[in-house]
């Protein structure tokens, strides 16, 4: 499997235009590899540095020291920046503030237009992207007529119409209602499955992270855990110490354990949890 | 005692056009004084619209709202007074901050009430204490605060009016788990200390279940049910049918019960589940744990 | 409520008027407006009216919509008409009471003025109702492109208009929300005193500006992420190709225009 994103000894803090330091260390010596085609969730509370990391991965920010490589291309090289962004698409938290055009299909066309693709090809890509996120029927709607979840799907279509091989989503569901959240998360999984997109999902919802292939937990600018969801979520004490939730299934097993009942903390979903508890009595 | 009462309340918008929609449909409801009520329902169920009726921001198309037995629309001149007595915190309330410092922003409501400076000061400090804002933060620009602190400053701005009923529309939307927990705990503390009626609108079953004693479930502009919180979670299947998920722990306990473990029908917190499972485990193993 | 405003809105459709090349549509609308204001007599005005009604019928946009949009402007129209009637004192006198004199010229001018303004509004609304905002800004960008040689930032100008059109509804909804939130804290928007009204605006305008700037910043980042770099190497999904329909329509417009001009000069 080839490598999509590499961070090498990444350090970052915010500076003003003259290079004077404006913040403490936001990222502290982070090294990380993300494989092509994988589904990675980055979990952390606000201010843990997770959003900053995302912005470094597509060159909106450049590292103070260390390196970020996207498909082997260094993001700090200004000449490569559009190549980097073509490979790594980004979806943000507020769906309203990333839609440029007043008609859905025109907005989806915005990215491909910037890439200088032929009008015919753009049309094909726009239609395909809208079908992929199940928003084709809304192609002539104004964004203000759509729900939050629908707007976020339009934003996702706008990215996939650029045919990136990686998509980074920075808390895409934080402002959505449960239905919109579900809808967007399902769409992301579908894109990963059907199109083999590399997905980096930044979130503070543990249930969204639990469905990823790999979970990276960040706190205070550092990576404190990097493992499969099963391994990460079965360490509730670590997660709670950094202000994160665990699934209620894990919490139940953990608290039973603490009450002196010898039950393994091995479940991160309902079914497994039920099985574990039943085993206790048989 | 009943503090808020809705009688045959109906609210329609775009009346007479093809876009006509009934957001609230003949709602009858009584809220007891001092209750901590969770309000839940999917988007478009009418829950936010109903809340905006309670403080007179929206006028019913038909029906009445009574605050302490008084029809709030009986005398239009007293409507502003109703807004001070029923405080409403909107979704993403930090977008309403505008003053040069947090103190003055929190004081905006109380000074609109025409209170004297000493009383205003007292109320600002009290509200700041409820929401965990420090003295230093009070004299910062609200725009210099972090997201969670801005949210608290905005909530404090409504608490400082000392409303008899405090309504919060999704006060934790967009916050991380720690921020959510802190704000909910502060609201709970406010409820306990002041004894005021609090209504908490939320999408999260987990959140409302842990903090409230009564639940109002809305669906398609109607009241689906209004009952004690533990009663509501007994009907997990009906809730699922209107698109509301009961907490994960309730679903786990329901599955366990179906497989023969004797648990109550209305478990909605992890701690209660642990207590009952431990109890059963001890009884089975002869109490040697 | 603010949301009810329909001016500048686009109604998707598929008919002759919708399909016309937006560049031609803009030129035709300009010619039409000149047509309306050319000449002093009803004869020349009637060309514009006939032209507008024909376009209206072809567009299949319900007349009711136009009525709704004109309604808020009625007070201004009536005011202008009254002023015309009071201050134009020439011509046959129909009725006189003290200073007030109702004359043929006064009534005539007032009627012409109202008809002109109403048709001006209908004509320009027809343009925005049948042309999507993006098409409109694209067309303006292309029509103005000769100005690029004079270093006028035509593309940035068009992009600014696109974004403005996109965010007008968003900011209107936001304004409604902020007003409601401040009302809930007892802000007085009901006072009739001008000073109080101005003061009441502060708690609305500051949050609105703060939010608009935040949106602008986030949007700029999102646009950069989508490889936006001005018009360098940029293509357009919807290309504009003038067809026979466009040329015929423009020709008809020109014929009407010159006919109206001739009539205006002759009479």
Coordinates of N, CA and C in Angstrom, one line a residue, chain C residues 13 22 36 66 89 91 116 126 129 149-150 164-165 183 187 200 213 218 238-239 255 265:
Chain C
X13 N -36.3 27.4 -15.1 CA -37.3 27.1 -16.0 C -36.7 26.7 -17.3
X22 N -27.3 34.8 -21.7 CA -27.5 35.9 -20.8 C -26.8 37.2 -21.2
X36 N -38.1 52.5 -23.1 CA -39.2 53.0 -22.3 C -39.1 54.5 -22.0
X66 N -44.8 39.1 -10.0 CA -44.4 40.5 -10.2 C -45.2 41.5 -9.4
X89 N -48.7 72.3 -13.9 CA -49.9 73.1 -13.8 C -50.3 73.5 -15.2
X91 N -51.7 72.9 -19.3 CA -52.7 72.1 -20.0 C -54.1 72.3 -19.5
X116 N -44.1 53.7 -16.7 CA -42.6 53.5 -17.0 C -41.9 52.8 -15.9
X126 N -37.7 40.4 -14.9 CA -37.8 39.3 -15.8 C -36.3 38.8 -16.1
X129 N -35.3 36.9 -12.9 CA -36.1 35.7 -12.7 C -35.7 34.6 -13.6
X149 N -8.2 45.1 -20.5 CA -7.0 45.8 -21.1 C -6.7 47.1 -20.4
X150 N -7.7 47.6 -19.8 CA -7.4 48.9 -19.0 C -7.1 48.5 -17.5
X164 N -21.7 37.8 -3.3 CA -22.7 38.6 -2.6 C -24.1 38.0 -2.8
X165 N -24.4 37.6 -4.1 CA -25.7 37.0 -4.3 C -25.9 35.7 -3.5
X183 N -34.1 40.8 21.0 CA -35.5 41.1 21.5 C -35.7 40.3 22.8
X187 N -34.2 44.1 24.0 CA -33.8 45.3 23.1 C -35.1 45.9 22.5
X200 N -30.9 51.0 18.9 CA -31.3 49.6 18.9 C -30.6 48.8 17.8
X213 N -17.7 38.8 8.7 CA -16.2 38.7 8.6 C -15.7 37.3 8.8
X218 N -13.6 32.2 6.5 CA -13.8 30.8 6.3 C -14.0 30.5 4.8
X238 N -20.4 26.2 -17.8 CA -21.4 26.6 -18.7 C -20.8 27.6 -19.7
X239 N -20.6 27.1 -20.9 CA -20.0 28.0 -21.9 C -21.2 28.8 -22.5
X255 N -35.0 46.1 -34.0 CA -36.0 46.7 -34.9 C -37.0 47.5 -34.1
X265 N -39.0 60.5 -32.5 CA -38.5 61.7 -33.1 C -39.6 62.3 -33.9

